[in-house]
PDB file of C-alpha atoms in Angstrom:
ATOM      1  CA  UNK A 222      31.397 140.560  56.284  1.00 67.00           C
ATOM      2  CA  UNK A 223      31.835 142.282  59.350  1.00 74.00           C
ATOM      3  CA  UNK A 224      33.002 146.137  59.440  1.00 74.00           C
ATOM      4  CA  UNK A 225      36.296 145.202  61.015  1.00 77.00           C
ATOM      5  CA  UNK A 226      36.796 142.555  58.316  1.00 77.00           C
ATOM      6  CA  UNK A 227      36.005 145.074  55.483  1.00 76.00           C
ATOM      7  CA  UNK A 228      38.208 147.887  56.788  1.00 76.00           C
ATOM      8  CA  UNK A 229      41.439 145.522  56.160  1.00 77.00           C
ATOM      9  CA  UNK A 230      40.118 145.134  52.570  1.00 78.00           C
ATOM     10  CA  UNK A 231      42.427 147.193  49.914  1.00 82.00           C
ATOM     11  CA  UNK A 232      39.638 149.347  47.870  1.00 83.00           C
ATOM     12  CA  UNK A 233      42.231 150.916  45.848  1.00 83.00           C
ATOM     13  CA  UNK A 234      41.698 148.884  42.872  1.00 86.00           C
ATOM     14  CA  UNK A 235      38.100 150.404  42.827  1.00 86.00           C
ATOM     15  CA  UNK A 236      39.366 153.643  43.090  1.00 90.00           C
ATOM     16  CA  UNK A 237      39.841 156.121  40.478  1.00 88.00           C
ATOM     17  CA  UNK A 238      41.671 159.385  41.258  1.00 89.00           C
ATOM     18  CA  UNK A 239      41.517 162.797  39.108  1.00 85.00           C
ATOM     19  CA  UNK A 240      44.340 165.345  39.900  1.00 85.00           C
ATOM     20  CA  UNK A 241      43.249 168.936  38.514  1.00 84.00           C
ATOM     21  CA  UNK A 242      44.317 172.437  39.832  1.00 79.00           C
ATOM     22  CA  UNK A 243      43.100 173.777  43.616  1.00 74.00           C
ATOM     23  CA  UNK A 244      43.037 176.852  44.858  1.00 71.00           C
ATOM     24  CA  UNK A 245      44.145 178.275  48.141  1.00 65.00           C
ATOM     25  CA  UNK A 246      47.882 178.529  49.157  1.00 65.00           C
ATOM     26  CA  UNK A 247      50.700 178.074  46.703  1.00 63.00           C
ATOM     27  CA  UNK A 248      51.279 181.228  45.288  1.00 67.00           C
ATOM     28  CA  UNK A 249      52.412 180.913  41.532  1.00 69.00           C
ATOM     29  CA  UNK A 250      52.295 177.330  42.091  1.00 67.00           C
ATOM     30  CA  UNK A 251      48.489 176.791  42.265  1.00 66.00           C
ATOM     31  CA  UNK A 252      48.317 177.973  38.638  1.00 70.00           C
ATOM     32  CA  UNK A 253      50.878 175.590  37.274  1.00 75.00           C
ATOM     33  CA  UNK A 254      50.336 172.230  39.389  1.00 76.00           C
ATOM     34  CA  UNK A 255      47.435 169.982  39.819  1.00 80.00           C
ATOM     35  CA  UNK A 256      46.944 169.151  43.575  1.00 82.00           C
ATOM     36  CA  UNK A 257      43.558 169.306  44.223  1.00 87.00           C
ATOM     37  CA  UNK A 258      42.743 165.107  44.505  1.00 90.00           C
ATOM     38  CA  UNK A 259      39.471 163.924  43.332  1.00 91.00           C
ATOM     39  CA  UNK A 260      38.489 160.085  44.486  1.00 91.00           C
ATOM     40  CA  UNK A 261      35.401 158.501  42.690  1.00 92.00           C
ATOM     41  CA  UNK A 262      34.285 155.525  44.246  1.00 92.00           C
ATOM     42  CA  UNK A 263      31.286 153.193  42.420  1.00 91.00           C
ATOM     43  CA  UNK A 264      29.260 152.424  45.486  1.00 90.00           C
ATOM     44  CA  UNK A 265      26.953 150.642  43.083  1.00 88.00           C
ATOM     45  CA  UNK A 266      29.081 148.923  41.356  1.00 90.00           C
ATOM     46  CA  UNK A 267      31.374 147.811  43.794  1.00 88.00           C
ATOM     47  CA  UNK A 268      32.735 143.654  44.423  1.00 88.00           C
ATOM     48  CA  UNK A 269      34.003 144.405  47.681  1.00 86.00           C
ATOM     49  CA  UNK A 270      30.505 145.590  49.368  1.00 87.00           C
ATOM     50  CA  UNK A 271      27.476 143.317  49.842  1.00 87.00           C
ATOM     51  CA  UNK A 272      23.837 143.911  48.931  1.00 90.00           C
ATOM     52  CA  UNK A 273      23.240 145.236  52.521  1.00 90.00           C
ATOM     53  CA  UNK A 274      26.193 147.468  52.555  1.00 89.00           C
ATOM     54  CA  UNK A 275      25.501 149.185  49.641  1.00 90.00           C
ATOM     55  CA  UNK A 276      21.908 149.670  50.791  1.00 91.00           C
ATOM     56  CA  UNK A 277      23.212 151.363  53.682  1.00 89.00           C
ATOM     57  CA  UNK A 278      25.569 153.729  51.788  1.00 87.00           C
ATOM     58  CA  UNK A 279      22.599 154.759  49.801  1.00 90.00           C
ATOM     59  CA  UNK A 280      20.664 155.218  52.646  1.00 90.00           C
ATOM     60  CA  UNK A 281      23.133 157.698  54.642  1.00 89.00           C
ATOM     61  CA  UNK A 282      25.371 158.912  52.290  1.00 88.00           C
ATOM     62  CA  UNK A 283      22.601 159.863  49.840  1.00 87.00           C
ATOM     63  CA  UNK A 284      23.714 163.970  49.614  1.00 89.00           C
ATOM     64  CA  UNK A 285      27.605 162.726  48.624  1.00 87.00           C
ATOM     65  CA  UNK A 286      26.429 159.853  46.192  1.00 89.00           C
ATOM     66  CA  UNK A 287      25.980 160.882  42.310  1.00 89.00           C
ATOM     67  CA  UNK A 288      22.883 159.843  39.970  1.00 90.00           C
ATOM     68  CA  UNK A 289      25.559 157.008  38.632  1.00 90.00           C
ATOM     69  CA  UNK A 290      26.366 155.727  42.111  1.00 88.00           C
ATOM     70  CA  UNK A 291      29.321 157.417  42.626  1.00 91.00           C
ATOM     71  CA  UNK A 292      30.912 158.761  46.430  1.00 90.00           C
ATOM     72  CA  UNK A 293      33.513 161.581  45.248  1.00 91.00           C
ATOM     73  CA  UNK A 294      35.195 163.217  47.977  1.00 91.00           C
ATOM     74  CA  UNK A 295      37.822 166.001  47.199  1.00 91.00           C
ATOM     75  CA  UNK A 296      40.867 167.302  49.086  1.00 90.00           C
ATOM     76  CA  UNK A 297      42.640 170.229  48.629  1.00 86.00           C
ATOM     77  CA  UNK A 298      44.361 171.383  51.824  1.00 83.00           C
ATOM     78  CA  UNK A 299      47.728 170.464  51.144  1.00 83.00           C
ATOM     79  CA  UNK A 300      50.344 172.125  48.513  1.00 81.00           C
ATOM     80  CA  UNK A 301      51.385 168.083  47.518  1.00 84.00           C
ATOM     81  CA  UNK A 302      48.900 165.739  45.335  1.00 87.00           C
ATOM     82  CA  UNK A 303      50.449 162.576  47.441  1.00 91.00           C
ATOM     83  CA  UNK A 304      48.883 164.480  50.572  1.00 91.00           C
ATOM     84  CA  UNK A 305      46.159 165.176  49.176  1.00 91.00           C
ATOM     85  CA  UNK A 306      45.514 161.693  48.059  1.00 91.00           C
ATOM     86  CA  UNK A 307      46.546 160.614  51.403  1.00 93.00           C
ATOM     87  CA  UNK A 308      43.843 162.919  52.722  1.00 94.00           C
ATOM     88  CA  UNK A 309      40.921 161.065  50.911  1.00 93.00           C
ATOM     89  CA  UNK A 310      41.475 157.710  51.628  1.00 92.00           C
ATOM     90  CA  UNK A 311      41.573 159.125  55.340  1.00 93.00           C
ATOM     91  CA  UNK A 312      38.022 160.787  54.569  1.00 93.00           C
ATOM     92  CA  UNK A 313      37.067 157.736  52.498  1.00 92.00           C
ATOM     93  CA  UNK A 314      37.879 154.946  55.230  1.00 90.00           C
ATOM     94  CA  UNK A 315      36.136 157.665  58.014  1.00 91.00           C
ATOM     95  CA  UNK A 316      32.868 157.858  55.801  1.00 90.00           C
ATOM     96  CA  UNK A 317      32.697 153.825  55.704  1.00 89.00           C
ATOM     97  CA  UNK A 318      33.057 153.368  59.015  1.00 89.00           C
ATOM     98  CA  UNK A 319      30.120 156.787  59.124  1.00 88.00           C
ATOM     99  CA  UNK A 320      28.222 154.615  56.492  1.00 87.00           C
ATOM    100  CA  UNK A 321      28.249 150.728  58.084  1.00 86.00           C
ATOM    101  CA  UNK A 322      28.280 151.311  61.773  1.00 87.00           C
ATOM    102  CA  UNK A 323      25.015 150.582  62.581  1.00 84.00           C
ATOM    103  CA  UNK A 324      23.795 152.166  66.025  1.00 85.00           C
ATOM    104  CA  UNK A 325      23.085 150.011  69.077  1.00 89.00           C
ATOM    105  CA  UNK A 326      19.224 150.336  70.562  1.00 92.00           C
ATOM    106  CA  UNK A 327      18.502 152.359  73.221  1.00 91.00           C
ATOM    107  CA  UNK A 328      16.543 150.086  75.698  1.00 92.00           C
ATOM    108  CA  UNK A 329      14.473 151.910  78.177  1.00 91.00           C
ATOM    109  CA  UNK A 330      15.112 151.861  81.991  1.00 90.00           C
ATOM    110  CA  UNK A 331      12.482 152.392  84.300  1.00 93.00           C
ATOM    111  CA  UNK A 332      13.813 154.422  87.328  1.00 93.00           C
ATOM    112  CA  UNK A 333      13.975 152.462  90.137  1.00 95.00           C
ATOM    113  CA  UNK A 334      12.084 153.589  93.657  1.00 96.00           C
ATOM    114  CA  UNK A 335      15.911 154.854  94.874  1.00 96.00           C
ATOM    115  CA  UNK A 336      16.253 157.044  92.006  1.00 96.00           C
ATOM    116  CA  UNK A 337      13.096 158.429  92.216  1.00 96.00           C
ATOM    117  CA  UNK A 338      13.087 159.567  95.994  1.00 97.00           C
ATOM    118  CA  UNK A 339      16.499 160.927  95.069  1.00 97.00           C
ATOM    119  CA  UNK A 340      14.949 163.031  91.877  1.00 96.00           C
ATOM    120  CA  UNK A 341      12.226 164.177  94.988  1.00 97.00           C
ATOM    121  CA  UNK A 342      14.280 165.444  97.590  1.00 97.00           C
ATOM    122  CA  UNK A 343      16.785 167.627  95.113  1.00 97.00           C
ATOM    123  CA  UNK A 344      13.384 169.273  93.926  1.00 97.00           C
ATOM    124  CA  UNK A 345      12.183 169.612  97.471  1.00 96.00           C
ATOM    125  CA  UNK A 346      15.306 171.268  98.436  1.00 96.00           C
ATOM    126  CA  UNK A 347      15.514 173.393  95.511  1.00 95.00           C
ATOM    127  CA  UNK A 348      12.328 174.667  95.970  1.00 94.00           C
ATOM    128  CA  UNK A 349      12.969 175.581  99.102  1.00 91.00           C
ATOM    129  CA  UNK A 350      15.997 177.531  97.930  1.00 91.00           C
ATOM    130  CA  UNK A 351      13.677 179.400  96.395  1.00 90.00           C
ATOM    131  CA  UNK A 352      11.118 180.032  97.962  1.00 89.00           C
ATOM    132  CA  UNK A 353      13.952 181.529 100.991  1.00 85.00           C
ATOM    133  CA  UNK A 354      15.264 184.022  97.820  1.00 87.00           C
ATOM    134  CA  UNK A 355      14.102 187.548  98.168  1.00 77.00           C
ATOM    135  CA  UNK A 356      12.096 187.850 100.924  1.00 70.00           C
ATOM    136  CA  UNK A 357      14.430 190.822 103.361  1.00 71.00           C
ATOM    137  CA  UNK A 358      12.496 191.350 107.046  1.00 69.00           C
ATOM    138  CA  UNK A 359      13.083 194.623 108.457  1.00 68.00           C
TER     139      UNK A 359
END
């Protein structure tokens, strides 16, 4: 499955959200309400991801992945759990893309003779720039 093709999946039914209290902004309100949103996500577990995709989470989400598999991200910017929430599907769909986009090669050029008399001629004349610098006749 493609990453394109896996971002239209709905993960929420893999999910598991834990509201508790945050700290920050609110005033009273911080010590009464639980805003601060908690999402657990079983990377090992999961039906949605393939043998290779989980490999890859592993692999480069190692420091946010628990001892039982778990990615847990937290948000607790906003004053509303619904934002919150809001807030870590963002981070969660922005980490799979982080997690599954693999990067593309880097294939080496070899400068061509063009490029190479141009790289020549700056030096020249910037050596020459300096070698003018300093030097007062009077």
């Amino acid at each position: 499955m493609t990453l394109s093709e896996l971002l239209k999946q709905d993960f929420s039914p893999e999910f598991q959200f834990q509201a508790s209290r945050s700290g920050g902004a609110g005033g009273q309100n911080v010590n009464k309400v639980s805003t601060k949103m908690e999402l657990r996500f079983n990377v090992t577990n999961s039906q949605l991801l393939d043998d290779e995709q989980k490999r890859l989470f592993h692999e480069k989400l190692k420091n946010q992945i628990n001892s039982e598999g778990e990615l847990i991200i937290v948000s607790q910017e906003e004053r509303t759990q619904l934002r919150n929430k809001n807030i870590v599907i963002k981070k969660f769909r922005e980490l799979l893309i982080k997690a599954l986009t693999i990067p593309k090669k880097r294939v080496k050029v070899t400068p061509t003779a063009a490029m190479i008399a141009e790289r020549l001629k700056d030096k020249k004349k910037a050596s020459e720039k300096k070698a003018h610098r300093g030097k007062i006749d009077y």
